[in-house]
Amino acid sequence: MVLDFSFYVPANIKFGRGKAALIGSEVAKYGKKVFIVTGKSTAKTGLLERVLGQLENEKVGYVVFDKVTQNPLTTTVEEGASLLRECGCDSILSMGGGSPLDAAKGISLLAKNGNTIDDYIFKRVQGDFQSYPIVAVPTTCGTGSESNGTAVLTNPKTQDKKGLAYSCLIAKSSIVDPELMETMPREVVGPVTFDALCHAMESYLSPQANPFTEPYSTDAMLYLAKYMVRANDDIHDHEAVDGVTLASTMVGAAFFVSGLIAPHGMEHPLSGLRNIKHGRGLAALTPTIYEHSISGSPQRYAFVSRVLGGKDENDCGKAIRQLLSRIDMEVYLSDEGFTEDDVPWLTENCWKLSKARLDLNPKPLGKDEVRQIYSEVM
Ligand SMILES: [Fe+2]
């Protein structure tokens, strides 16, 4: 075997119940005035007020930017970057689900380096880019954004949803406290935990997986197989919620290097067009895409299948569907408001923005097959 690969050691991760008590002191290590990027949920759950109290104790000034929504927008990133510069903040605290964590990375990149956000998304600029120091605090266990330099943003004009990835955007410090996950409603737990499972499966199946990424991917898959249903049934089941949270954070570091494959490539047009939950789009697509892809890597699909209770590669799709039924996540695109009339736009958008993921799939998918899959899962 020829060993030749890259791996980014993830952020300084502090993991465990009660670690949210350290947010203020951690932020104080990086600056005097912090720009807090969040959505509305952290005010509702009381986390924001608690953290503001910690910052006041540490004598750290702050500006709260709480405009981030599900499937974060490029326009929100532009607004946040302007405000950060106006306020003279010297560091960033991102708190919430994957959306605020991703938006904070876009804000940091734009505010620190200039250009437009599309310049970074479409790689029109090159350089040694810099970031503000970021402290990331996830309150959902799906994106793994706290352990990588990836952000996925949607342009509201074109409905293009696409990621950017820079190692400078890896958080300086991530505080991962499974207690914070307990405020997730059940309709959020299913999509985010399935997103984490998809990251684990896709990063393992990716031809760019390497000896550093594989243990993160396979361990995350095993944790999720063991604990996902329990965490969905009872968000106060500590052992299960700790397990799925750990898995989500671990695999964030893996897929930053290995990349993600066709299910993520085909999902982004769905949540770009209809603002659906990313995990529900993945649930609609993943089993069928895998059934179209088995011949590209039968041994790896067999491993995934066995982890999820199947026998071999041929029942991989079935094993995933059975898992989805146990967490009330059997999804068809028509449930999410799509019709057959959307298939041409979805196919073209996927081809325009996600061709690299289709090519990276164990069996590369062509345009006709992409169109066929969208129709099959309608
Ligand atoms: Fe994802």
Tab-separated table of C-alpha atoms and ligand atoms in Angstrom:
chain	number	residue	atom	x	y	z
A	1	MET	CA	0.000	0.000	0.000
A	2	VAL	CA	1.322	3.467	-0.905
A	3	LEU	CA	0.689	5.917	1.909
A	4	ASP	CA	0.119	9.410	0.535
A	5	PHE	CA	-2.552	11.631	2.104
A	6	SER	CA	-3.461	14.765	4.092
A	7	PHE	CA	-5.317	15.150	7.356
A	8	TYR	CA	-6.184	18.229	9.404
A	9	VAL	CA	-6.097	17.713	13.134
A	10	PRO	CA	-9.426	19.102	14.322
A	11	ALA	CA	-10.050	22.000	16.642
A	12	ASN	CA	-9.158	21.930	20.298
A	13	ILE	CA	-12.305	20.021	21.280
A	14	LYS	CA	-13.651	20.066	24.813
A	15	PHE	CA	-16.272	17.330	24.974
A	16	GLY	CA	-18.581	16.375	27.804
A	17	ARG	CA	-21.634	17.177	29.895
A	18	GLY	CA	-21.292	20.511	31.658
A	19	LYS	CA	-18.590	21.855	29.351
A	20	ALA	CA	-20.863	24.773	28.352
A	21	ALA	CA	-19.759	26.370	31.646
A	22	LEU	CA	-16.382	26.988	29.955
A	23	ILE	CA	-17.643	29.001	26.979
A	24	GLY	CA	-16.892	32.443	28.487
A	25	SER	CA	-13.399	31.577	29.680
A	26	GLU	CA	-12.580	29.926	26.362
A	27	VAL	CA	-13.723	32.969	24.371
A	28	ALA	CA	-11.665	35.249	26.666
A	29	LYS	CA	-8.487	33.519	25.422
A	30	TYR	CA	-8.980	34.911	21.926
A	31	GLY	CA	-10.008	38.550	22.268
A	32	LYS	CA	-11.677	41.464	24.051
A	33	LYS	CA	-14.809	41.853	21.916
A	34	VAL	CA	-16.523	38.839	20.432
A	35	PHE	CA	-18.994	38.674	17.541
A	36	ILE	CA	-21.660	36.108	18.452
A	37	VAL	CA	-23.219	34.349	15.455
A	38	THR	CA	-26.394	32.462	16.285
A	39	GLY	CA	-30.045	31.849	15.360
A	40	LYS	CA	-33.184	32.485	17.381
A	41	SER	CA	-33.159	29.160	19.259
A	42	THR	CA	-30.294	29.966	21.648
A	43	ALA	CA	-32.309	32.860	23.116
A	44	LYS	CA	-35.374	30.603	23.499
A	45	THR	CA	-33.454	27.854	25.298
A	46	GLY	CA	-31.685	30.303	27.626
A	47	LEU	CA	-28.199	29.407	26.370
A	48	LEU	CA	-27.542	32.884	24.964
A	49	GLU	CA	-28.377	34.654	28.238
A	50	ARG	CA	-26.217	32.187	30.166
A	51	VAL	CA	-23.253	32.780	27.851
A	52	LEU	CA	-23.647	36.569	27.917
A	53	GLY	CA	-23.395	36.333	31.721
A	54	GLN	CA	-20.189	34.308	31.392
A	55	LEU	CA	-18.726	36.888	28.990
A	56	GLU	CA	-19.581	39.742	31.368
A	57	ASN	CA	-17.807	37.881	34.171
A	58	GLU	CA	-14.764	37.541	31.912
A	59	LYS	CA	-15.003	41.248	30.946
A	60	VAL	CA	-15.317	40.342	27.256
A	61	GLY	CA	-17.451	42.730	25.172
A	62	TYR	CA	-19.883	41.281	22.638
A	63	VAL	CA	-22.167	41.972	19.706
A	64	VAL	CA	-25.001	39.513	19.054
A	65	PHE	CA	-25.871	38.700	15.431
A	66	ASP	CA	-28.858	36.341	15.637
A	67	LYS	CA	-30.188	36.397	12.080
A	68	VAL	CA	-28.998	32.964	10.920
A	69	THR	CA	-31.764	30.659	9.645
A	70	GLN	CA	-31.993	27.030	8.499
A	71	ASN	CA	-29.949	26.564	5.282
A	72	PRO	CA	-27.974	29.782	5.923
A	73	LEU	CA	-27.985	32.438	3.215
A	74	THR	CA	-25.104	34.184	1.490
A	75	THR	CA	-26.939	37.477	2.119
A	76	THR	CA	-26.941	36.801	5.883
A	77	VAL	CA	-23.191	36.172	5.698
A	78	GLU	CA	-22.666	39.478	3.854
A	79	GLU	CA	-24.736	41.353	6.448
A	80	GLY	CA	-22.869	39.689	9.316
A	81	ALA	CA	-19.454	40.425	7.805
A	82	SER	CA	-20.293	44.140	7.408
A	83	LEU	CA	-21.529	44.357	10.983
A	84	LEU	CA	-18.487	42.534	12.370
A	85	ARG	CA	-16.162	45.014	10.663
A	86	GLU	CA	-18.215	48.035	11.808
A	87	CYS	CA	-18.225	46.841	15.410
A	88	GLY	CA	-14.497	46.181	15.562
A	89	CYS	CA	-14.850	42.689	17.018
A	90	ASP	CA	-11.676	40.602	17.253
A	91	SER	CA	-13.056	37.066	17.543
A	92	ILE	CA	-16.161	34.985	16.793
A	93	LEU	CA	-18.366	32.748	18.931
A	94	SER	CA	-20.750	30.583	16.878
A	95	MET	CA	-23.573	28.868	18.749
A	96	GLY	CA	-26.502	26.782	17.576
A	97	GLY	CA	-27.112	24.131	14.935
A	98	GLY	CA	-24.961	23.665	11.887
A	99	SER	CA	-26.393	26.798	10.269
A	100	PRO	CA	-24.888	29.414	12.640
A	101	LEU	CA	-21.620	27.468	12.763
A	102	ASP	CA	-21.428	27.476	8.950
A	103	ALA	CA	-22.549	31.106	8.626
A	104	ALA	CA	-19.861	32.186	11.119
A	105	LYS	CA	-17.183	30.689	8.863
A	106	GLY	CA	-18.488	32.611	5.843
A	107	ILE	CA	-18.657	35.818	7.907
A	108	SER	CA	-15.109	35.345	9.137
A	109	LEU	CA	-13.701	34.652	5.679
A	110	LEU	CA	-15.445	37.644	4.125
A	111	ALA	CA	-14.784	40.133	6.930
A	112	LYS	CA	-11.111	39.203	7.203
A	113	ASN	CA	-10.156	38.846	3.542
A	114	GLY	CA	-12.626	40.942	1.513
A	115	ASN	CA	-13.827	39.837	-1.971
A	116	THR	CA	-17.389	38.462	-2.310
A	117	ILE	CA	-18.729	35.282	-0.763
A	118	ASP	CA	-19.265	33.824	-4.256
A	119	ASP	CA	-15.549	34.346	-4.954
A	120	TYR	CA	-14.828	31.797	-2.225
A	121	ILE	CA	-17.699	29.420	-3.008
A	122	PHE	CA	-16.776	29.230	-6.681
A	123	LYS	CA	-13.002	29.430	-6.030
A	124	ARG	CA	-12.535	32.572	-8.136
A	125	VAL	CA	-9.840	33.801	-5.741
A	126	GLN	CA	-6.723	32.052	-4.512
A	127	GLY	CA	-4.495	32.882	-1.593
A	128	ASP	CA	-3.398	32.256	1.937
A	129	PHE	CA	-6.668	33.335	3.576
A	130	GLN	CA	-7.000	34.229	7.240
A	131	SER	CA	-9.801	33.876	9.787
A	132	TYR	CA	-10.822	35.487	13.049
A	133	PRO	CA	-10.343	33.019	15.912
A	134	ILE	CA	-13.593	31.034	16.163
A	135	VAL	CA	-15.042	29.276	19.219
A	136	ALA	CA	-17.817	26.908	18.081
A	137	VAL	CA	-20.605	25.575	20.310
A	138	PRO	CA	-22.963	23.134	18.570
A	139	THR	CA	-26.476	22.614	19.961
A	140	THR	CA	-27.409	19.932	17.428
A	141	CYS	CA	-25.511	16.753	16.593
A	142	GLY	CA	-25.463	16.507	12.808
A	143	THR	CA	-23.254	18.776	10.719
A	144	GLY	CA	-19.928	18.229	12.459
A	145	SER	CA	-19.172	21.845	11.542
A	146	GLU	CA	-17.376	22.279	14.890
A	147	SER	CA	-14.539	19.997	13.754
A	148	ASN	CA	-13.861	21.133	10.204
A	149	GLY	CA	-13.427	24.130	7.926
A	150	THR	CA	-16.500	23.521	5.771
A	151	ALA	CA	-19.537	25.792	5.387
A	152	VAL	CA	-22.551	25.293	3.125
A	153	LEU	CA	-24.416	28.441	2.042
A	154	THR	CA	-27.464	29.149	-0.143
A	155	ASN	CA	-27.746	32.083	-2.533
A	156	PRO	CA	-31.406	33.223	-2.227
A	157	LYS	CA	-31.453	34.682	-5.757
A	158	THR	CA	-30.223	31.616	-7.635
A	159	GLN	CA	-31.165	29.020	-4.965
A	160	ASP	CA	-27.675	27.594	-5.446
A	161	LYS	CA	-26.616	25.774	-2.268
A	162	LYS	CA	-22.921	25.024	-2.248
A	163	GLY	CA	-20.093	24.534	0.203
A	164	LEU	CA	-16.757	26.197	0.749
A	165	ALA	CA	-13.852	24.635	2.612
A	166	TYR	CA	-10.744	26.290	4.053
A	167	SER	CA	-8.545	24.925	6.814
A	168	CYS	CA	-8.179	28.451	8.299
A	169	LEU	CA	-11.894	28.215	9.226
A	170	ILE	CA	-11.443	25.263	11.579
A	171	ALA	CA	-12.506	26.548	15.016
A	172	LYS	CA	-9.702	27.375	17.417
A	173	SER	CA	-11.817	25.786	20.097
A	174	SER	CA	-15.021	23.741	20.037
A	175	ILE	CA	-17.088	23.153	23.138
A	176	VAL	CA	-19.252	20.097	22.580
A	177	ASP	CA	-21.650	19.606	25.481
A	178	PRO	CA	-24.213	16.821	24.929
A	179	GLU	CA	-26.499	18.480	27.502
A	180	LEU	CA	-27.087	21.252	24.966
A	181	MET	CA	-28.603	18.668	22.589
A	182	GLU	CA	-31.487	18.031	24.996
A	183	THR	CA	-33.380	21.097	23.779
A	184	MET	CA	-33.779	19.633	20.268
A	185	PRO	CA	-37.385	18.744	19.374
A	186	ARG	CA	-37.953	15.239	17.947
A	187	GLU	CA	-38.533	16.601	14.430
A	188	VAL	CA	-34.976	17.929	14.540
A	189	VAL	CA	-33.289	14.887	16.122
A	190	GLY	CA	-34.144	12.523	13.241
A	191	PRO	CA	-32.788	14.728	10.433
A	192	VAL	CA	-29.609	15.768	12.257
A	193	THR	CA	-28.651	12.282	13.414
A	194	PHE	CA	-29.303	10.876	9.957
A	195	ASP	CA	-27.130	13.670	8.509
A	196	ALA	CA	-24.338	12.540	10.844
A	197	LEU	CA	-24.809	8.933	9.723
A	198	CYS	CA	-24.621	10.016	6.082
A	199	HIS	CA	-21.365	11.868	6.805
A	200	ALA	CA	-20.003	8.670	8.355
A	201	MET	CA	-21.138	6.405	5.500
A	202	GLU	CA	-20.178	8.771	2.677
A	203	SER	CA	-16.755	9.624	4.103
A	204	TYR	CA	-16.083	5.880	4.450
A	205	LEU	CA	-17.329	5.131	0.926
A	206	SER	CA	-15.432	8.044	-0.652
A	207	PRO	CA	-12.422	7.013	-2.742
A	208	GLN	CA	-10.592	9.856	-0.947
A	209	ALA	CA	-10.907	8.129	2.450
A	210	ASN	CA	-7.470	7.593	3.992
A	211	PRO	CA	-5.939	5.824	7.015
A	212	PHE	CA	-6.588	8.873	9.245
A	213	THR	CA	-10.189	9.450	8.159
A	214	GLU	CA	-11.363	5.834	8.162
A	215	PRO	CA	-11.291	5.208	11.924
A	216	TYR	CA	-13.316	8.404	12.493
A	217	SER	CA	-15.840	7.330	9.845
A	218	THR	CA	-16.214	3.725	10.955
A	219	ASP	CA	-16.328	4.512	14.686
A	220	ALA	CA	-18.943	7.188	14.036
A	221	MET	CA	-20.990	4.690	12.025
A	222	LEU	CA	-20.813	2.160	14.867
A	223	TYR	CA	-21.831	4.752	17.497
A	224	LEU	CA	-24.744	5.931	15.364
A	225	ALA	CA	-25.910	2.384	14.608
A	226	LYS	CA	-25.900	1.670	18.343
A	227	TYR	CA	-27.409	4.900	19.657
A	228	MET	CA	-29.374	6.697	16.944
A	229	VAL	CA	-32.756	5.092	17.593
A	230	ARG	CA	-32.391	5.471	21.361
A	231	ALA	CA	-31.485	9.165	21.038
A	232	ASN	CA	-34.506	9.689	18.794
A	233	ASP	CA	-36.802	7.893	21.245
A	234	ASP	CA	-35.522	9.772	24.296
A	235	ILE	CA	-33.359	12.876	24.003
A	236	HIS	CA	-32.683	12.588	27.751
A	237	ASP	CA	-31.020	9.143	27.335
A	238	HIS	CA	-27.547	10.363	28.288
A	239	GLU	CA	-25.541	7.409	27.025
A	240	ALA	CA	-27.250	7.487	23.626
A	241	VAL	CA	-27.109	11.274	23.182
A	242	ASP	CA	-23.445	11.361	24.228
A	243	GLY	CA	-22.774	8.639	21.619
A	244	VAL	CA	-24.485	10.368	18.693
A	245	THR	CA	-22.948	13.727	19.632
A	246	LEU	CA	-19.478	12.219	19.739
A	247	ALA	CA	-20.062	10.531	16.381
A	248	SER	CA	-21.204	13.768	14.753
A	249	THR	CA	-18.123	15.675	15.941
A	250	MET	CA	-15.688	12.867	15.055
A	251	VAL	CA	-16.880	12.443	11.516
A	252	GLY	CA	-16.819	16.186	10.809
A	253	ALA	CA	-13.029	15.900	10.816
A	254	ALA	CA	-13.131	12.881	8.490
A	255	PHE	CA	-15.322	14.244	5.734
A	256	PHE	CA	-13.397	17.526	5.604
A	257	VAL	CA	-10.602	15.449	4.066
A	258	SER	CA	-12.363	12.517	2.398
A	259	GLY	CA	-15.149	14.617	0.888
A	260	LEU	CA	-18.781	13.569	0.573
A	261	ILE	CA	-20.314	11.719	-2.347
A	262	ALA	CA	-23.523	11.561	-4.391
A	263	PRO	CA	-26.221	11.761	-1.642
A	264	HIS	CA	-24.897	15.126	-0.414
A	265	GLY	CA	-24.348	16.258	-3.999
A	266	MET	CA	-27.945	15.446	-4.917
A	267	GLU	CA	-29.434	16.765	-1.648
A	268	HIS	CA	-28.140	20.330	-1.887
A	269	PRO	CA	-30.439	21.218	-4.832
A	270	LEU	CA	-33.398	19.975	-2.729
A	271	SER	CA	-32.776	22.190	0.303
A	272	GLY	CA	-31.571	24.992	-1.996
A	273	LEU	CA	-34.880	25.020	-3.884
A	274	ARG	CA	-37.407	24.313	-1.112
A	275	ASN	CA	-35.522	25.107	2.144
A	276	ILE	CA	-36.304	21.604	3.461
A	277	LYS	CA	-34.380	20.013	6.317
A	278	HIS	CA	-31.096	18.687	4.884
A	279	GLY	CA	-31.444	15.374	6.771
A	280	ARG	CA	-34.890	14.734	5.284
A	281	GLY	CA	-33.557	15.249	1.773
A	282	LEU	CA	-30.767	12.789	2.544
A	283	ALA	CA	-33.309	10.288	3.884
A	284	ALA	CA	-35.292	10.439	0.645
A	285	LEU	CA	-32.226	9.941	-1.547
A	286	THR	CA	-29.628	7.819	0.216
A	287	PRO	CA	-30.987	4.233	0.030
A	288	THR	CA	-31.823	4.557	-3.672
A	289	ILE	CA	-28.508	6.222	-4.591
A	290	TYR	CA	-26.645	3.434	-2.769
A	291	GLU	CA	-28.589	0.807	-4.733
A	292	HIS	CA	-27.408	2.513	-7.930
A	293	SER	CA	-23.801	2.603	-6.703
A	294	ILE	CA	-23.044	-0.829	-5.177
A	295	SER	CA	-21.042	-2.105	-8.127
A	296	GLY	CA	-18.461	0.678	-7.526
A	297	SER	CA	-17.360	-0.725	-4.153
A	298	PRO	CA	-19.256	-3.891	-3.115
A	299	GLN	CA	-17.035	-4.582	-0.089
A	300	ARG	CA	-17.543	-1.109	1.368
A	301	TYR	CA	-21.316	-1.185	0.840
A	302	ALA	CA	-21.318	-4.633	2.504
A	303	PHE	CA	-19.531	-3.156	5.547
A	304	VAL	CA	-22.078	-0.328	5.812
A	305	SER	CA	-24.903	-2.826	5.458
A	306	ARG	CA	-23.558	-5.115	8.197
A	307	VAL	CA	-23.043	-2.203	10.619
A	308	LEU	CA	-26.727	-1.348	10.155
A	309	GLY	CA	-27.942	-4.933	10.605
A	310	GLY	CA	-27.962	-6.124	6.984
A	311	LYS	CA	-26.226	-9.197	5.510
A	312	ASP	CA	-24.243	-7.935	2.535
A	313	GLU	CA	-24.007	-5.174	-0.060
A	314	ASN	CA	-27.268	-6.179	-1.702
A	315	ASP	CA	-29.418	-5.272	1.293
A	316	CYS	CA	-27.601	-2.037	2.166
A	317	GLY	CA	-30.512	0.115	0.926
A	318	LYS	CA	-32.987	-2.062	2.821
A	319	ALA	CA	-30.988	-1.792	6.061
A	320	ILE	CA	-30.986	2.020	5.784
A	321	ARG	CA	-34.737	2.113	5.069
A	322	GLN	CA	-35.407	-0.063	8.143
A	323	LEU	CA	-33.358	2.315	10.297
A	324	LEU	CA	-35.207	5.316	8.852
A	325	SER	CA	-38.578	3.713	9.619
A	326	ARG	CA	-37.541	3.324	13.276
A	327	ILE	CA	-36.961	7.082	13.580
A	328	ASP	CA	-40.066	8.132	11.559
A	329	MET	CA	-37.924	9.326	8.688
A	330	GLU	CA	-39.252	7.425	5.678
A	331	VAL	CA	-39.357	10.357	3.279
A	332	TYR	CA	-40.406	10.790	-0.349
A	333	LEU	CA	-39.753	14.026	-2.195
A	334	SER	CA	-43.488	14.531	-2.718
A	335	ASP	CA	-43.830	14.686	1.116
A	336	GLU	CA	-41.514	17.707	0.996
A	337	GLY	CA	-43.478	19.592	-1.664
A	338	PHE	CA	-41.620	18.459	-4.795
A	339	THR	CA	-43.299	17.321	-8.007
A	340	GLU	CA	-42.069	15.638	-11.170
A	341	ASP	CA	-41.911	19.131	-12.730
A	342	ASP	CA	-38.977	19.955	-10.419
A	343	VAL	CA	-36.816	17.103	-11.708
A	344	PRO	CA	-35.235	18.991	-14.663
A	345	TRP	CA	-34.198	21.953	-12.432
A	346	LEU	CA	-32.879	19.635	-9.706
A	347	THR	CA	-30.883	17.633	-12.246
A	348	GLU	CA	-29.363	20.690	-13.930
A	349	ASN	CA	-28.564	22.369	-10.605
A	350	CYS	CA	-26.925	19.204	-9.303
A	351	TRP	CA	-24.893	18.895	-12.468
A	352	LYS	CA	-23.838	22.567	-12.238
A	353	LEU	CA	-22.867	22.608	-8.552
A	354	SER	CA	-22.172	19.034	-7.471
A	355	LYS	CA	-20.490	17.324	-10.399
A	356	ALA	CA	-17.379	16.723	-8.271
A	357	ARG	CA	-19.428	14.725	-5.724
A	358	LEU	CA	-21.087	12.695	-8.497
A	359	ASP	CA	-17.641	11.914	-9.926
A	360	LEU	CA	-16.328	10.974	-6.476
A	361	ASN	CA	-19.170	8.492	-5.920
A	362	PRO	CA	-17.863	4.859	-5.837
A	363	LYS	CA	-19.769	4.458	-9.085
A	364	PRO	CA	-19.754	7.902	-10.769
A	365	LEU	CA	-23.286	9.013	-11.668
A	366	GLY	CA	-24.176	10.531	-15.043
A	367	LYS	CA	-26.879	13.103	-15.676
A	368	ASP	CA	-29.486	10.602	-16.855
A	369	GLU	CA	-29.009	8.483	-13.739
A	370	VAL	CA	-29.323	11.575	-11.505
A	371	ARG	CA	-32.597	12.475	-13.238
A	372	GLN	CA	-33.841	8.896	-12.877
A	373	ILE	CA	-33.018	8.788	-9.140
A	374	TYR	CA	-34.883	12.068	-8.419
A	375	SER	CA	-37.927	10.566	-10.185
A	376	GLU	CA	-37.624	7.219	-8.374
A	377	VAL	CA	-37.711	8.855	-4.940
A	378	MET	CA	-40.549	11.275	-5.798
B	1	FE	FE	-24.682	16.926	5.754
